[in-house]
PDB file of C-alpha atoms in Angstrom:
ATOM      1  CA  UNK A   1       0.000   0.000   0.000  1.00  0.00           C
ATOM      2  CA  UNK A   2       2.824   2.362   0.898  1.00  0.00           C
ATOM      3  CA  UNK A   3       4.607   1.646  -2.379  1.00  0.00           C
ATOM      4  CA  UNK A   4       1.427   2.457  -4.339  1.00  0.00           C
ATOM      5  CA  UNK A   5       1.025   5.738  -2.448  1.00  0.00           C
ATOM      6  CA  UNK A   6       4.647   6.678  -3.127  1.00  0.00           C
ATOM      7  CA  UNK A   7       4.143   5.864  -6.808  1.00  0.00           C
ATOM      8  CA  UNK A   8       1.068   8.125  -7.001  1.00  0.00           C
ATOM      9  CA  UNK A   9       2.846  11.002  -5.278  1.00  0.00           C
ATOM     10  CA  UNK A  10       5.887  10.624  -7.544  1.00  0.00           C
ATOM     11  CA  UNK A  11       3.692  10.585 -10.663  1.00  0.00           C
ATOM     12  CA  UNK A  12       1.888  13.713  -9.493  1.00  0.00           C
ATOM     13  CA  UNK A  13       5.222  15.446  -8.981  1.00  0.00           C
ATOM     14  CA  UNK A  14       6.290  14.662 -12.518  1.00  0.00           C
ATOM     15  CA  UNK A  15       3.030  16.005 -13.894  1.00  0.00           C
ATOM     16  CA  UNK A  16       3.368  19.220 -11.915  1.00  0.00           C
ATOM     17  CA  UNK A  17       7.021  19.780 -12.732  1.00  0.00           C
ATOM     18  CA  UNK A  18       8.409  21.838 -15.586  1.00  0.00           C
ATOM     19  CA  UNK A  19       8.355  18.722 -17.783  1.00  0.00           C
ATOM     20  CA  UNK A  20       4.610  19.253 -18.185  1.00  0.00           C
ATOM     21  CA  UNK A  21       5.461  22.517 -19.956  1.00  0.00           C
ATOM     22  CA  UNK A  22       7.962  20.973 -22.319  1.00  0.00           C
ATOM     23  CA  UNK A  23       8.669  21.441 -25.992  1.00  0.00           C
ATOM     24  CA  UNK A  24       6.178  20.205 -28.592  1.00  0.00           C
ATOM     25  CA  UNK A  25       7.083  17.564 -31.180  1.00  0.00           C
ATOM     26  CA  UNK A  26       5.552  17.220 -34.662  1.00  0.00           C
ATOM     27  CA  UNK A  27       4.417  20.829 -34.373  1.00  0.00           C
ATOM     28  CA  UNK A  28       3.427  23.369 -36.985  1.00  0.00           C
ATOM     29  CA  UNK A  29       5.333  26.641 -36.996  1.00  0.00           C
ATOM     30  CA  UNK A  30       3.489  29.626 -35.473  1.00  0.00           C
ATOM     31  CA  UNK A  31       3.503  32.986 -37.199  1.00  0.00           C
ATOM     32  CA  UNK A  32       6.128  35.520 -36.155  1.00  0.00           C
ATOM     33  CA  UNK A  33       4.585  38.937 -35.548  1.00  0.00           C
ATOM     34  CA  UNK A  34       5.979  42.470 -35.556  1.00  0.00           C
ATOM     35  CA  UNK A  35       3.213  44.495 -34.001  1.00  0.00           C
ATOM     36  CA  UNK A  36       0.137  43.710 -36.106  1.00  0.00           C
ATOM     37  CA  UNK A  37       2.180  42.532 -39.098  1.00  0.00           C
ATOM     38  CA  UNK A  38       3.229  38.964 -39.827  1.00  0.00           C
ATOM     39  CA  UNK A  39       6.882  38.825 -40.828  1.00  0.00           C
ATOM     40  CA  UNK A  40       8.806  36.200 -42.760  1.00  0.00           C
ATOM     41  CA  UNK A  41      12.220  34.662 -42.197  1.00  0.00           C
ATOM     42  CA  UNK A  42      14.669  37.366 -43.268  1.00  0.00           C
ATOM     43  CA  UNK A  43      18.302  36.712 -42.371  1.00  0.00           C
ATOM     44  CA  UNK A  44      19.514  39.571 -44.573  1.00  0.00           C
ATOM     45  CA  UNK A  45      17.438  42.090 -42.616  1.00  0.00           C
ATOM     46  CA  UNK A  46      18.884  40.943 -39.281  1.00  0.00           C
ATOM     47  CA  UNK A  47      22.428  41.032 -40.671  1.00  0.00           C
ATOM     48  CA  UNK A  48      21.717  44.544 -41.975  1.00  0.00           C
ATOM     49  CA  UNK A  49      20.467  45.662 -38.555  1.00  0.00           C
ATOM     50  CA  UNK A  50      23.538  44.169 -36.898  1.00  0.00           C
ATOM     51  CA  UNK A  51      25.859  46.040 -39.261  1.00  0.00           C
ATOM     52  CA  UNK A  52      24.081  49.397 -39.483  1.00  0.00           C
ATOM     53  CA  UNK A  53      22.210  50.124 -36.258  1.00  0.00           C
ATOM     54  CA  UNK A  54      23.494  51.652 -33.048  1.00  0.00           C
ATOM     55  CA  UNK A  55      24.185  49.715 -29.892  1.00  0.00           C
ATOM     56  CA  UNK A  56      20.962  48.821 -28.020  1.00  0.00           C
ATOM     57  CA  UNK A  57      18.726  49.160 -31.094  1.00  0.00           C
ATOM     58  CA  UNK A  58      15.546  47.061 -30.640  1.00  0.00           C
ATOM     59  CA  UNK A  59      13.405  45.397 -33.298  1.00  0.00           C
ATOM     60  CA  UNK A  60      11.998  41.992 -34.204  1.00  0.00           C
ATOM     61  CA  UNK A  61      14.056  39.141 -35.635  1.00  0.00           C
ATOM     62  CA  UNK A  62      12.959  36.038 -37.570  1.00  0.00           C
ATOM     63  CA  UNK A  63      15.887  33.954 -38.778  1.00  0.00           C
ATOM     64  CA  UNK A  64      16.934  30.482 -39.884  1.00  0.00           C
ATOM     65  CA  UNK A  65      20.500  29.311 -39.499  1.00  0.00           C
ATOM     66  CA  UNK A  66      22.910  26.682 -38.306  1.00  0.00           C
ATOM     67  CA  UNK A  67      24.240  26.391 -34.773  1.00  0.00           C
ATOM     68  CA  UNK A  68      27.760  27.858 -34.709  1.00  0.00           C
ATOM     69  CA  UNK A  69      28.336  27.517 -30.959  1.00  0.00           C
ATOM     70  CA  UNK A  70      26.300  24.865 -29.085  1.00  0.00           C
ATOM     71  CA  UNK A  71      23.989  25.818 -26.202  1.00  0.00           C
ATOM     72  CA  UNK A  72      25.414  26.625 -22.784  1.00  0.00           C
ATOM     73  CA  UNK A  73      23.427  27.232 -19.607  1.00  0.00           C
ATOM     74  CA  UNK A  74      23.917  30.562 -17.847  1.00  0.00           C
ATOM     75  CA  UNK A  75      21.636  30.774 -14.832  1.00  0.00           C
ATOM     76  CA  UNK A  76      18.090  30.088 -16.010  1.00  0.00           C
ATOM     77  CA  UNK A  77      18.898  30.958 -19.632  1.00  0.00           C
ATOM     78  CA  UNK A  78      20.341  28.957 -22.515  1.00  0.00           C
ATOM     79  CA  UNK A  79      22.684  30.794 -24.896  1.00  0.00           C
ATOM     80  CA  UNK A  80      23.909  29.643 -28.307  1.00  0.00           C
ATOM     81  CA  UNK A  81      25.270  31.226 -31.481  1.00  0.00           C
ATOM     82  CA  UNK A  82      23.456  30.921 -34.814  1.00  0.00           C
ATOM     83  CA  UNK A  83      25.153  31.460 -38.187  1.00  0.00           C
ATOM     84  CA  UNK A  84      22.665  33.209 -40.492  1.00  0.00           C
ATOM     85  CA  UNK A  85      24.861  34.293 -43.420  1.00  0.00           C
ATOM     86  CA  UNK A  86      27.935  33.391 -45.485  1.00  0.00           C
ATOM     87  CA  UNK A  87      30.409  35.632 -43.654  1.00  0.00           C
ATOM     88  CA  UNK A  88      32.138  34.563 -40.454  1.00  0.00           C
ATOM     89  CA  UNK A  89      30.600  37.509 -38.592  1.00  0.00           C
ATOM     90  CA  UNK A  90      27.056  36.773 -39.792  1.00  0.00           C
ATOM     91  CA  UNK A  91      26.024  35.323 -36.439  1.00  0.00           C
ATOM     92  CA  UNK A  92      23.511  36.223 -33.769  1.00  0.00           C
ATOM     93  CA  UNK A  93      23.305  35.134 -30.134  1.00  0.00           C
ATOM     94  CA  UNK A  94      20.109  33.273 -29.254  1.00  0.00           C
ATOM     95  CA  UNK A  95      18.868  33.435 -25.653  1.00  0.00           C
ATOM     96  CA  UNK A  96      16.139  31.160 -24.307  1.00  0.00           C
ATOM     97  CA  UNK A  97      14.625  31.380 -20.814  1.00  0.00           C
ATOM     98  CA  UNK A  98      13.633  27.905 -19.637  1.00  0.00           C
ATOM     99  CA  UNK A  99      11.493  29.214 -16.771  1.00  0.00           C
ATOM    100  CA  UNK A 100       8.449  26.989 -16.169  1.00  0.00           C
ATOM    101  CA  UNK A 101       6.233  29.793 -17.501  1.00  0.00           C
ATOM    102  CA  UNK A 102       7.741  29.321 -20.943  1.00  0.00           C
ATOM    103  CA  UNK A 103       8.727  25.658 -21.189  1.00  0.00           C
ATOM    104  CA  UNK A 104      11.892  23.688 -21.751  1.00  0.00           C
ATOM    105  CA  UNK A 105      14.165  24.050 -24.752  1.00  0.00           C
ATOM    106  CA  UNK A 106      14.342  20.991 -26.985  1.00  0.00           C
ATOM    107  CA  UNK A 107      17.218  18.743 -25.959  1.00  0.00           C
ATOM    108  CA  UNK A 108      20.131  17.709 -28.134  1.00  0.00           C
ATOM    109  CA  UNK A 109      20.740  20.899 -30.132  1.00  0.00           C
ATOM    110  CA  UNK A 110      24.210  20.427 -31.635  1.00  0.00           C
ATOM    111  CA  UNK A 111      26.748  22.235 -33.762  1.00  0.00           C
ATOM    112  CA  UNK A 112      25.500  22.501 -37.339  1.00  0.00           C
ATOM    113  CA  UNK A 113      21.826  21.867 -36.547  1.00  0.00           C
ATOM    114  CA  UNK A 114      19.326  23.988 -38.470  1.00  0.00           C
ATOM    115  CA  UNK A 115      17.255  26.196 -36.160  1.00  0.00           C
ATOM    116  CA  UNK A 116      14.482  28.742 -36.806  1.00  0.00           C
ATOM    117  CA  UNK A 117      14.142  31.554 -34.246  1.00  0.00           C
ATOM    118  CA  UNK A 118      11.515  34.264 -33.741  1.00  0.00           C
ATOM    119  CA  UNK A 119      11.990  36.867 -31.022  1.00  0.00           C
ATOM    120  CA  UNK A 120      13.075  40.346 -29.978  1.00  0.00           C
ATOM    121  CA  UNK A 121      16.251  41.549 -31.694  1.00  0.00           C
ATOM    122  CA  UNK A 122      18.816  43.797 -29.968  1.00  0.00           C
ATOM    123  CA  UNK A 123      22.041  45.216 -31.402  1.00  0.00           C
ATOM    124  CA  UNK A 124      24.618  44.586 -28.672  1.00  0.00           C
ATOM    125  CA  UNK A 125      28.048  45.407 -30.079  1.00  0.00           C
ATOM    126  CA  UNK A 126      29.543  47.364 -27.182  1.00  0.00           C
ATOM    127  CA  UNK A 127      29.364  47.403 -23.394  1.00  0.00           C
ATOM    128  CA  UNK A 128      26.548  49.518 -21.997  1.00  0.00           C
ATOM    129  CA  UNK A 129      25.885  50.598 -18.444  1.00  0.00           C
ATOM    130  CA  UNK A 130      28.854  48.614 -17.171  1.00  0.00           C
ATOM    131  CA  UNK A 131      27.758  45.332 -18.774  1.00  0.00           C
ATOM    132  CA  UNK A 132      29.347  43.325 -21.571  1.00  0.00           C
ATOM    133  CA  UNK A 133      28.242  43.203 -25.172  1.00  0.00           C
ATOM    134  CA  UNK A 134      26.857  40.079 -26.781  1.00  0.00           C
ATOM    135  CA  UNK A 135      29.703  37.838 -28.023  1.00  0.00           C
ATOM    136  CA  UNK A 136      28.022  37.942 -31.451  1.00  0.00           C
ATOM    137  CA  UNK A 137      27.388  41.683 -31.487  1.00  0.00           C
ATOM    138  CA  UNK A 138      23.644  41.096 -31.689  1.00  0.00           C
ATOM    139  CA  UNK A 139      21.090  38.889 -29.991  1.00  0.00           C
ATOM    140  CA  UNK A 140      17.543  37.598 -30.226  1.00  0.00           C
ATOM    141  CA  UNK A 141      15.799  36.982 -26.911  1.00  0.00           C
ATOM    142  CA  UNK A 142      12.226  36.467 -25.693  1.00  0.00           C
ATOM    143  CA  UNK A 143      12.208  33.372 -27.906  1.00  0.00           C
ATOM    144  CA  UNK A 144       9.083  31.942 -26.289  1.00  0.00           C
ATOM    145  CA  UNK A 145       5.425  32.836 -25.866  1.00  0.00           C
ATOM    146  CA  UNK A 146       4.431  35.794 -23.722  1.00  0.00           C
ATOM    147  CA  UNK A 147       1.977  34.916 -20.937  1.00  0.00           C
ATOM    148  CA  UNK A 148       1.810  38.643 -20.030  1.00  0.00           C
ATOM    149  CA  UNK A 149       1.938  37.743 -16.345  1.00  0.00           C
ATOM    150  CA  UNK A 150       4.969  39.869 -15.481  1.00  0.00           C
ATOM    151  CA  UNK A 151       5.324  43.616 -15.094  1.00  0.00           C
ATOM    152  CA  UNK A 152       6.729  45.095 -18.287  1.00  0.00           C
ATOM    153  CA  UNK A 153       6.104  41.975 -20.364  1.00  0.00           C
ATOM    154  CA  UNK A 154       3.571  43.760 -22.571  1.00  0.00           C
ATOM    155  CA  UNK A 155       6.587  45.057 -24.505  1.00  0.00           C
ATOM    156  CA  UNK A 156       7.129  41.672 -26.121  1.00  0.00           C
ATOM    157  CA  UNK A 157       5.369  39.766 -28.886  1.00  0.00           C
ATOM    158  CA  UNK A 158       5.413  35.984 -28.769  1.00  0.00           C
ATOM    159  CA  UNK A 159       8.581  34.202 -29.864  1.00  0.00           C
ATOM    160  CA  UNK A 160       9.630  30.598 -30.412  1.00  0.00           C
ATOM    161  CA  UNK A 161      12.432  28.246 -31.463  1.00  0.00           C
ATOM    162  CA  UNK A 162      11.964  25.476 -34.043  1.00  0.00           C
ATOM    163  CA  UNK A 163      14.415  22.605 -34.480  1.00  0.00           C
ATOM    164  CA  UNK A 164      13.062  20.425 -37.272  1.00  0.00           C
ATOM    165  CA  UNK A 165       9.442  19.771 -36.324  1.00  0.00           C
ATOM    166  CA  UNK A 166      10.095  20.359 -32.616  1.00  0.00           C
ATOM    167  CA  UNK A 167       8.733  23.627 -31.239  1.00  0.00           C
ATOM    168  CA  UNK A 168      10.121  25.167 -28.041  1.00  0.00           C
ATOM    169  CA  UNK A 169       8.592  27.942 -25.986  1.00  0.00           C
ATOM    170  CA  UNK A 170       5.071  27.872 -27.382  1.00  0.00           C
ATOM    171  CA  UNK A 171       3.214  24.861 -26.027  1.00  0.00           C
ATOM    172  CA  UNK A 172       1.161  26.939 -23.560  1.00  0.00           C
ATOM    173  CA  UNK A 173       0.298  29.755 -25.959  1.00  0.00           C
ATOM    174  CA  UNK A 174      -3.414  30.365 -26.724  1.00  0.00           C
ATOM    175  CA  UNK A 175      -4.601  28.733 -29.943  1.00  0.00           C
ATOM    176  CA  UNK A 176      -5.104  32.075 -31.681  1.00  0.00           C
ATOM    177  CA  UNK A 177      -1.462  32.963 -31.109  1.00  0.00           C
ATOM    178  CA  UNK A 178      -0.373  30.369 -33.652  1.00  0.00           C
ATOM    179  CA  UNK A 179      -1.903  32.216 -36.609  1.00  0.00           C
ATOM    180  CA  UNK A 180      -1.717  35.763 -35.269  1.00  0.00           C
ATOM    181  CA  UNK A 181      -5.451  36.215 -34.685  1.00  0.00           C
ATOM    182  CA  UNK A 182      -4.748  36.796 -30.986  1.00  0.00           C
ATOM    183  CA  UNK A 183      -2.128  39.515 -30.557  1.00  0.00           C
ATOM    184  CA  UNK A 184      -0.236  40.272 -27.379  1.00  0.00           C
ATOM    185  CA  UNK A 185      -1.119  43.774 -26.089  1.00  0.00           C
ATOM    186  CA  UNK A 186       1.713  46.206 -26.623  1.00  0.00           C
ATOM    187  CA  UNK A 187       3.272  48.333 -23.920  1.00  0.00           C
ATOM    188  CA  UNK A 188       4.569  51.232 -25.948  1.00  0.00           C
ATOM    189  CA  UNK A 189       7.703  50.114 -27.793  1.00  0.00           C
ATOM    190  CA  UNK A 190       8.150  52.396 -30.809  1.00  0.00           C
ATOM    191  CA  UNK A 191       9.436  50.541 -33.866  1.00  0.00           C
ATOM    192  CA  UNK A 192       9.801  51.901 -37.418  1.00  0.00           C
ATOM    193  CA  UNK A 193       6.768  50.514 -39.236  1.00  0.00           C
ATOM    194  CA  UNK A 194       8.358  50.911 -42.681  1.00  0.00           C
ATOM    195  CA  UNK A 195      11.160  48.500 -41.870  1.00  0.00           C
ATOM    196  CA  UNK A 196      13.928  51.123 -41.965  1.00  0.00           C
ATOM    197  CA  UNK A 197      16.397  51.327 -39.109  1.00  0.00           C
ATOM    198  CA  UNK A 198      17.506  54.695 -37.839  1.00  0.00           C
ATOM    199  CA  UNK A 199      19.866  53.145 -35.333  1.00  0.00           C
ATOM    200  CA  UNK A 200      17.977  54.612 -32.389  1.00  0.00           C
ATOM    201  CA  UNK A 201      16.687  52.444 -29.593  1.00  0.00           C
ATOM    202  CA  UNK A 202      12.905  52.361 -29.289  1.00  0.00           C
ATOM    203  CA  UNK A 203      11.579  54.166 -26.241  1.00  0.00           C
ATOM    204  CA  UNK A 204       9.478  52.362 -23.679  1.00  0.00           C
ATOM    205  CA  UNK A 205       6.439  53.875 -22.025  1.00  0.00           C
ATOM    206  CA  UNK A 206       6.939  51.724 -18.957  1.00  0.00           C
ATOM    207  CA  UNK A 207       7.551  52.331 -15.260  1.00  0.00           C
ATOM    208  CA  UNK A 208      10.041  55.044 -14.202  1.00  0.00           C
ATOM    209  CA  UNK A 209      13.634  53.884 -14.451  1.00  0.00           C
ATOM    210  CA  UNK A 210      15.553  53.159 -11.283  1.00  0.00           C
ATOM    211  CA  UNK A 211      19.141  54.207 -10.681  1.00  0.00           C
ATOM    212  CA  UNK A 212      20.302  50.626 -10.384  1.00  0.00           C
ATOM    213  CA  UNK A 213      20.461  48.921 -13.763  1.00  0.00           C
ATOM    214  CA  UNK A 214      20.143  45.242 -14.550  1.00  0.00           C
ATOM    215  CA  UNK A 215      21.781  43.000 -17.092  1.00  0.00           C
ATOM    216  CA  UNK A 216      19.263  41.014 -19.122  1.00  0.00           C
ATOM    217  CA  UNK A 217      21.567  38.170 -20.095  1.00  0.00           C
ATOM    218  CA  UNK A 218      23.013  39.262 -23.414  1.00  0.00           C
ATOM    219  CA  UNK A 219      24.159  42.874 -23.473  1.00  0.00           C
ATOM    220  CA  UNK A 220      20.909  44.828 -23.492  1.00  0.00           C
ATOM    221  CA  UNK A 221      20.241  47.090 -20.546  1.00  0.00           C
ATOM    222  CA  UNK A 222      16.915  47.678 -18.823  1.00  0.00           C
ATOM    223  CA  UNK A 223      16.040  50.359 -16.307  1.00  0.00           C
ATOM    224  CA  UNK A 224      14.534  47.822 -13.922  1.00  0.00           C
ATOM    225  CA  UNK A 225      13.800  44.128 -13.658  1.00  0.00           C
ATOM    226  CA  UNK A 226      10.127  44.886 -14.243  1.00  0.00           C
ATOM    227  CA  UNK A 227      11.019  46.723 -17.447  1.00  0.00           C
ATOM    228  CA  UNK A 228      13.063  43.740 -18.572  1.00  0.00           C
ATOM    229  CA  UNK A 229       9.870  41.715 -18.190  1.00  0.00           C
ATOM    230  CA  UNK A 230      11.668  38.604 -16.979  1.00  0.00           C
ATOM    231  CA  UNK A 231      12.987  37.639 -20.385  1.00  0.00           C
TER     232      UNK A 231
END
């Protein structure tokens, strides 16, 4: 009787753990949104932003590439480098938060694997506010769905990572998020709607900035943890 009870408790623990919010296999690819507009995979645009925009420039990124540096765990984030162009410097750092709100990243991502990433792009080619730049000079973060449960998280559209037919970061998203019929409310990030990049960082209409600044895991600086939105 005791062994049965232990088995039930153990099974319940597994169901309630982060494994219940894991990646999705045999999945279709969700749309990648930029405000109210669906965007397509465009490596050239991200490379152009990396080369021409100022440090800390924010936009959206939707890319497909091959893993140049395999994933490493840094705190509760996974970082890896993705090659998205023919030149050696045509890389972007990918950051995934494996918090239980967002789900686990698919296991077994290796050097050379093809990966599709949708998320928030940041030019990060120089230290800012006392923090290091991204090793790749640019990064894409918020590569998972946005539950909008955290202060400041309204500044982010949904993101995701696809490795083959395996989808990470989107298994708990509402059904309408897959085709863009349900949009995440925006919190005031100003982005150029015509696709041009001025090199200026978009301004946030969020809470007042605090004197102490926080590193978000890849070179971008936020005025407060609530402004960072948890990443």
